[in-house]
Amino acid sequence: KQWYQRRVRAHYSAIYRFFCDETSRVLVSYIDKNIGLVCENNVPTTQPEQVSYFIKLEPVKLTKSNFNRAVTYGTCNSDYMHSLLGTMHSVYAPVFFKNTSWPESVRNDFAAQLHKFMACLTDTAYKMEGKTVLYIPEEDISTSLEKCAKNKELVARLETSVIHWTRQIKEVLSAQDA
């Protein structure tokens, strides 16, 4: 019973620190196979099957009114590569691609680099399973095809994806021949 009470106090302490101490920027919880539920203010030193995390975007004392603005949170599985891929694909990439506040040149450069990163991340995540998956870049092509074809930066980004696909297909074909 004392062990259980110490664990509960440790959990409350970690949660309290995260909410009330401006310098405490991380709160994670996971199941440890030996001791059960763990709540702490640092990244786990072991590799649990699943980790729930809360990260303060800036050093602040949390309140009901600033929580949604000041904290990002989520869950990662032990398959970090797929977790990162899923988070990038469903959360961050759409936000970056829809950002219209940046200058056009910055958006184009950033989109090109983000597509390259996403293509490599997709390739790596699935290669670990022995699969080849082609990354399909999400681009706003809601305007006419003629207008899209005249957009040199868009065409260059799509061509880069096709070149990456070609490389992937060549790797698969040469592996089959070997």
PDB file of C-alpha atoms in Angstrom:
ATOM      1  CA  LYS A   1       0.000   0.000   0.000  1.00  0.00           C
ATOM      2  CA  GLN A   2       2.869   2.419   0.749  1.00  0.00           C
ATOM      3  CA  TRP A   3       4.413   1.707  -2.646  1.00  0.00           C
ATOM      4  CA  TYR A   4       1.096   2.545  -4.326  1.00  0.00           C
ATOM      5  CA  GLN A   5       0.767   5.804  -2.361  1.00  0.00           C
ATOM      6  CA  ARG A   6       4.324   6.833  -3.348  1.00  0.00           C
ATOM      7  CA  ARG A   7       3.507   6.185  -7.025  1.00  0.00           C
ATOM      8  CA  VAL A   8       0.303   8.230  -6.811  1.00  0.00           C
ATOM      9  CA  ARG A   9       2.169  11.110  -5.113  1.00  0.00           C
ATOM     10  CA  ALA A  10       4.842  10.954  -7.827  1.00  0.00           C
ATOM     11  CA  HIS A  11       2.140  11.150 -10.529  1.00  0.00           C
ATOM     12  CA  TYR A  12       0.404  14.094  -8.866  1.00  0.00           C
ATOM     13  CA  SER A  13       3.753  15.807  -8.388  1.00  0.00           C
ATOM     14  CA  ALA A  14       4.661  15.460 -12.088  1.00  0.00           C
ATOM     15  CA  ILE A  15       1.233  16.723 -13.180  1.00  0.00           C
ATOM     16  CA  TYR A  16       1.320  19.615 -10.705  1.00  0.00           C
ATOM     17  CA  ARG A  17       4.848  20.589 -11.847  1.00  0.00           C
ATOM     18  CA  PHE A  18       3.744  20.599 -15.486  1.00  0.00           C
ATOM     19  CA  PHE A  19       0.777  22.868 -14.792  1.00  0.00           C
ATOM     20  CA  CYS A  20       2.303  25.214 -12.214  1.00  0.00           C
ATOM     21  CA  ASP A  21       6.045  25.363 -12.913  1.00  0.00           C
ATOM     22  CA  GLU A  22       6.876  27.486 -15.968  1.00  0.00           C
ATOM     23  CA  THR A  23      10.162  25.645 -16.468  1.00  0.00           C
ATOM     24  CA  SER A  24       8.512  22.205 -16.620  1.00  0.00           C
ATOM     25  CA  ARG A  25       7.803  21.841 -20.359  1.00  0.00           C
ATOM     26  CA  VAL A  26       7.019  18.092 -20.737  1.00  0.00           C
ATOM     27  CA  LEU A  27       4.598  15.627 -19.175  1.00  0.00           C
ATOM     28  CA  VAL A  28       4.565  12.016 -20.362  1.00  0.00           C
ATOM     29  CA  SER A  29       2.633   8.981 -19.239  1.00  0.00           C
ATOM     30  CA  TYR A  30       3.105   5.364 -20.190  1.00  0.00           C
ATOM     31  CA  ILE A  31       2.841   1.850 -18.846  1.00  0.00           C
ATOM     32  CA  ASP A  32       6.082   0.359 -17.572  1.00  0.00           C
ATOM     33  CA  LYS A  33       6.003  -3.454 -17.680  1.00  0.00           C
ATOM     34  CA  ASN A  34       7.495  -3.692 -14.176  1.00  0.00           C
ATOM     35  CA  ILE A  35       5.853  -0.872 -12.206  1.00  0.00           C
ATOM     36  CA  GLY A  36       2.698   0.024 -14.140  1.00  0.00           C
ATOM     37  CA  LEU A  37       1.584   3.576 -14.879  1.00  0.00           C
ATOM     38  CA  VAL A  38       4.340   6.195 -14.988  1.00  0.00           C
ATOM     39  CA  CYS A  39       3.802   9.972 -15.163  1.00  0.00           C
ATOM     40  CA  GLU A  40       6.952  12.074 -15.351  1.00  0.00           C
ATOM     41  CA  ASN A  41       8.368  15.336 -16.649  1.00  0.00           C
ATOM     42  CA  ASN A  42      11.019  13.915 -18.963  1.00  0.00           C
ATOM     43  CA  VAL A  43      11.277  11.606 -21.950  1.00  0.00           C
ATOM     44  CA  PRO A  44      11.241   7.899 -20.989  1.00  0.00           C
ATOM     45  CA  THR A  45      14.603   6.167 -20.860  1.00  0.00           C
ATOM     46  CA  THR A  46      12.996   2.875 -21.894  1.00  0.00           C
ATOM     47  CA  GLN A  47      10.960   2.217 -25.032  1.00  0.00           C
ATOM     48  CA  PRO A  48       7.352   1.716 -23.906  1.00  0.00           C
ATOM     49  CA  GLU A  49       4.747   0.441 -26.336  1.00  0.00           C
ATOM     50  CA  GLN A  50       2.822   3.716 -26.174  1.00  0.00           C
ATOM     51  CA  VAL A  51       3.554   7.161 -24.738  1.00  0.00           C
ATOM     52  CA  SER A  52       1.058   9.970 -24.197  1.00  0.00           C
ATOM     53  CA  TYR A  53       2.744  13.366 -24.112  1.00  0.00           C
ATOM     54  CA  PHE A  54       1.959  16.989 -23.366  1.00  0.00           C
ATOM     55  CA  ILE A  55       4.473  19.650 -24.392  1.00  0.00           C
ATOM     56  CA  LYS A  56       4.310  23.341 -23.504  1.00  0.00           C
ATOM     57  CA  LEU A  57       5.026  25.465 -26.544  1.00  0.00           C
ATOM     58  CA  GLU A  58       6.298  28.250 -24.300  1.00  0.00           C
ATOM     59  CA  PRO A  59       7.286  28.454 -20.624  1.00  0.00           C
ATOM     60  CA  VAL A  60       4.038  29.448 -18.895  1.00  0.00           C
ATOM     61  CA  LYS A  61       1.938  28.520 -15.902  1.00  0.00           C
ATOM     62  CA  LEU A  62      -1.069  26.702 -17.358  1.00  0.00           C
ATOM     63  CA  THR A  63      -4.663  27.769 -16.826  1.00  0.00           C
ATOM     64  CA  LYS A  64      -8.009  26.750 -18.315  1.00  0.00           C
ATOM     65  CA  SER A  65      -7.909  29.765 -20.600  1.00  0.00           C
ATOM     66  CA  ASN A  66      -4.400  29.238 -22.036  1.00  0.00           C
ATOM     67  CA  PHE A  67      -4.139  25.416 -22.106  1.00  0.00           C
ATOM     68  CA  ASN A  68      -5.304  24.875 -25.711  1.00  0.00           C
ATOM     69  CA  ARG A  69      -3.045  27.641 -26.995  1.00  0.00           C
ATOM     70  CA  ALA A  70       0.021  26.758 -24.893  1.00  0.00           C
ATOM     71  CA  VAL A  71       0.117  22.942 -25.109  1.00  0.00           C
ATOM     72  CA  THR A  72       0.462  20.394 -27.865  1.00  0.00           C
ATOM     73  CA  TYR A  73      -0.269  16.778 -27.034  1.00  0.00           C
ATOM     74  CA  GLY A  74      -0.594  13.367 -28.564  1.00  0.00           C
ATOM     75  CA  THR A  75       0.317   9.724 -28.405  1.00  0.00           C
ATOM     76  CA  CYS A  76       3.259   7.875 -29.960  1.00  0.00           C
ATOM     77  CA  ASN A  77       3.461   4.144 -30.466  1.00  0.00           C
ATOM     78  CA  SER A  78       6.685   2.190 -30.220  1.00  0.00           C
ATOM     79  CA  ASP A  79       6.792   2.417 -34.001  1.00  0.00           C
ATOM     80  CA  TYR A  80       8.107   5.973 -33.896  1.00  0.00           C
ATOM     81  CA  MET A  81       8.707   6.210 -37.633  1.00  0.00           C
ATOM     82  CA  HIS A  82       5.044   5.550 -38.432  1.00  0.00           C
ATOM     83  CA  SER A  83       3.964   7.788 -35.559  1.00  0.00           C
ATOM     84  CA  LEU A  84       6.069  10.625 -36.944  1.00  0.00           C
ATOM     85  CA  LEU A  85       4.786   9.941 -40.454  1.00  0.00           C
ATOM     86  CA  GLY A  86       1.170   9.978 -39.284  1.00  0.00           C
ATOM     87  CA  THR A  87       1.635  13.164 -37.269  1.00  0.00           C
ATOM     88  CA  MET A  88       3.429  14.936 -40.107  1.00  0.00           C
ATOM     89  CA  HIS A  89       0.860  13.795 -42.674  1.00  0.00           C
ATOM     90  CA  SER A  90      -2.287  14.559 -40.690  1.00  0.00           C
ATOM     91  CA  VAL A  91      -1.281  17.496 -38.482  1.00  0.00           C
ATOM     92  CA  TYR A  92       1.765  19.494 -39.510  1.00  0.00           C
ATOM     93  CA  ALA A  93       1.924  19.158 -43.297  1.00  0.00           C
ATOM     94  CA  PRO A  94      -1.658  20.388 -43.860  1.00  0.00           C
ATOM     95  CA  VAL A  95      -1.002  23.412 -41.630  1.00  0.00           C
ATOM     96  CA  PHE A  96       2.203  24.295 -43.479  1.00  0.00           C
ATOM     97  CA  PHE A  97       0.735  23.771 -46.938  1.00  0.00           C
ATOM     98  CA  LYS A  98      -2.308  25.946 -46.166  1.00  0.00           C
ATOM     99  CA  ASN A  99      -0.228  28.791 -44.703  1.00  0.00           C
ATOM    100  CA  THR A 100      -0.745  31.872 -46.873  1.00  0.00           C
ATOM    101  CA  SER A 101       0.949  34.385 -44.570  1.00  0.00           C
ATOM    102  CA  TRP A 102       4.471  33.591 -45.810  1.00  0.00           C
ATOM    103  CA  PRO A 103       5.897  35.189 -48.957  1.00  0.00           C
ATOM    104  CA  GLU A 104       5.390  33.089 -52.084  1.00  0.00           C
ATOM    105  CA  SER A 105       9.113  32.303 -52.464  1.00  0.00           C
ATOM    106  CA  VAL A 106       9.362  31.041 -48.869  1.00  0.00           C
ATOM    107  CA  ARG A 107       6.222  28.918 -49.272  1.00  0.00           C
ATOM    108  CA  ASN A 108       7.546  27.358 -52.480  1.00  0.00           C
ATOM    109  CA  ASP A 109      10.956  26.545 -50.980  1.00  0.00           C
ATOM    110  CA  PHE A 110       9.420  25.200 -47.792  1.00  0.00           C
ATOM    111  CA  ALA A 111       6.862  23.090 -49.675  1.00  0.00           C
ATOM    112  CA  ALA A 112       9.609  21.589 -51.850  1.00  0.00           C
ATOM    113  CA  GLN A 113      11.717  20.655 -48.810  1.00  0.00           C
ATOM    114  CA  LEU A 114       8.722  19.340 -46.887  1.00  0.00           C
ATOM    115  CA  HIS A 115       7.712  17.123 -49.825  1.00  0.00           C
ATOM    116  CA  LYS A 116      11.269  15.740 -50.014  1.00  0.00           C
ATOM    117  CA  PHE A 117      11.223  15.048 -46.273  1.00  0.00           C
ATOM    118  CA  MET A 118       7.791  13.392 -46.449  1.00  0.00           C
ATOM    119  CA  ALA A 119       8.879  11.240 -49.408  1.00  0.00           C
ATOM    120  CA  CYS A 120      12.005  10.058 -47.551  1.00  0.00           C
ATOM    121  CA  LEU A 121      10.081   9.523 -44.314  1.00  0.00           C
ATOM    122  CA  THR A 122       7.402   7.485 -46.120  1.00  0.00           C
ATOM    123  CA  ASP A 123      10.046   5.470 -47.922  1.00  0.00           C
ATOM    124  CA  THR A 124      12.017   4.756 -44.738  1.00  0.00           C
ATOM    125  CA  ALA A 125       8.993   3.891 -42.593  1.00  0.00           C
ATOM    126  CA  TYR A 126       7.722   1.320 -45.054  1.00  0.00           C
ATOM    127  CA  LYS A 127      11.134  -0.045 -46.050  1.00  0.00           C
ATOM    128  CA  MET A 128      11.499  -1.203 -42.455  1.00  0.00           C
ATOM    129  CA  GLU A 129       8.519  -3.488 -43.151  1.00  0.00           C
ATOM    130  CA  GLY A 130       9.908  -4.644 -46.483  1.00  0.00           C
ATOM    131  CA  LYS A 131       7.355  -2.566 -48.418  1.00  0.00           C
ATOM    132  CA  THR A 132       7.640   0.112 -51.049  1.00  0.00           C
ATOM    133  CA  VAL A 133       5.092   2.914 -50.764  1.00  0.00           C
ATOM    134  CA  LEU A 134       5.023   5.950 -53.018  1.00  0.00           C
ATOM    135  CA  TYR A 135       4.502   9.322 -51.321  1.00  0.00           C
ATOM    136  CA  ILE A 136       1.747  11.299 -53.035  1.00  0.00           C
ATOM    137  CA  PRO A 137       2.302  15.016 -52.492  1.00  0.00           C
ATOM    138  CA  GLU A 138      -0.771  16.981 -51.534  1.00  0.00           C
ATOM    139  CA  GLU A 139      -0.946  20.136 -53.582  1.00  0.00           C
ATOM    140  CA  ASP A 140      -3.706  22.635 -54.175  1.00  0.00           C
ATOM    141  CA  ILE A 141      -4.653  21.961 -57.780  1.00  0.00           C
ATOM    142  CA  SER A 142      -8.158  23.372 -57.484  1.00  0.00           C
ATOM    143  CA  THR A 143      -7.416  25.907 -60.214  1.00  0.00           C
ATOM    144  CA  SER A 144      -7.435  25.014 -63.900  1.00  0.00           C
ATOM    145  CA  LEU A 145      -4.901  22.537 -65.279  1.00  0.00           C
ATOM    146  CA  GLU A 146      -3.546  25.231 -67.577  1.00  0.00           C
ATOM    147  CA  LYS A 147      -2.822  27.508 -64.627  1.00  0.00           C
ATOM    148  CA  CYS A 148      -1.221  24.643 -62.675  1.00  0.00           C
ATOM    149  CA  ALA A 149       0.944  23.712 -65.689  1.00  0.00           C
ATOM    150  CA  LYS A 150       2.239  27.298 -65.851  1.00  0.00           C
ATOM    151  CA  ASN A 151       3.221  27.300 -62.170  1.00  0.00           C
ATOM    152  CA  LYS A 152       6.925  26.408 -62.476  1.00  0.00           C
ATOM    153  CA  GLU A 153       7.417  25.780 -58.757  1.00  0.00           C
ATOM    154  CA  LEU A 154       4.432  23.401 -58.585  1.00  0.00           C
ATOM    155  CA  VAL A 155       5.609  21.520 -61.673  1.00  0.00           C
ATOM    156  CA  ALA A 156       9.139  21.253 -60.222  1.00  0.00           C
ATOM    157  CA  ARG A 157       7.800  19.852 -56.933  1.00  0.00           C
ATOM    158  CA  LEU A 158       5.699  17.257 -58.746  1.00  0.00           C
ATOM    159  CA  GLU A 159       8.609  16.331 -61.014  1.00  0.00           C
ATOM    160  CA  THR A 160      10.783  15.790 -57.943  1.00  0.00           C
ATOM    161  CA  SER A 161       8.197  13.344 -56.627  1.00  0.00           C
ATOM    162  CA  VAL A 162       8.124  11.468 -59.925  1.00  0.00           C
ATOM    163  CA  ILE A 163      11.933  11.220 -59.866  1.00  0.00           C
ATOM    164  CA  HIS A 164      11.764   9.800 -56.325  1.00  0.00           C
ATOM    165  CA  TRP A 165       9.120   7.278 -57.441  1.00  0.00           C
ATOM    166  CA  THR A 166      11.318   6.264 -60.384  1.00  0.00           C
ATOM    167  CA  ARG A 167      14.216   5.622 -58.013  1.00  0.00           C
ATOM    168  CA  GLN A 168      11.974   3.539 -55.739  1.00  0.00           C
ATOM    169  CA  ILE A 169      10.610   1.476 -58.641  1.00  0.00           C
ATOM    170  CA  LYS A 170      14.119   0.856 -59.979  1.00  0.00           C
ATOM    171  CA  GLU A 171      15.180  -0.392 -56.520  1.00  0.00           C
ATOM    172  CA  VAL A 172      12.251  -2.831 -56.402  1.00  0.00           C
ATOM    173  CA  LEU A 173      12.933  -4.110 -59.916  1.00  0.00           C
ATOM    174  CA  SER A 174      16.653  -4.575 -59.299  1.00  0.00           C
ATOM    175  CA  ALA A 175      15.920  -6.390 -56.008  1.00  0.00           C
ATOM    176  CA  GLN A 176      13.602  -8.780 -57.879  1.00  0.00           C
ATOM    177  CA  ASP A 177      16.309  -9.489 -60.462  1.00  0.00           C
ATOM    178  CA  ALA A 178      18.904 -10.263 -57.787  1.00  0.00           C
TER     179      ALA A 178
END
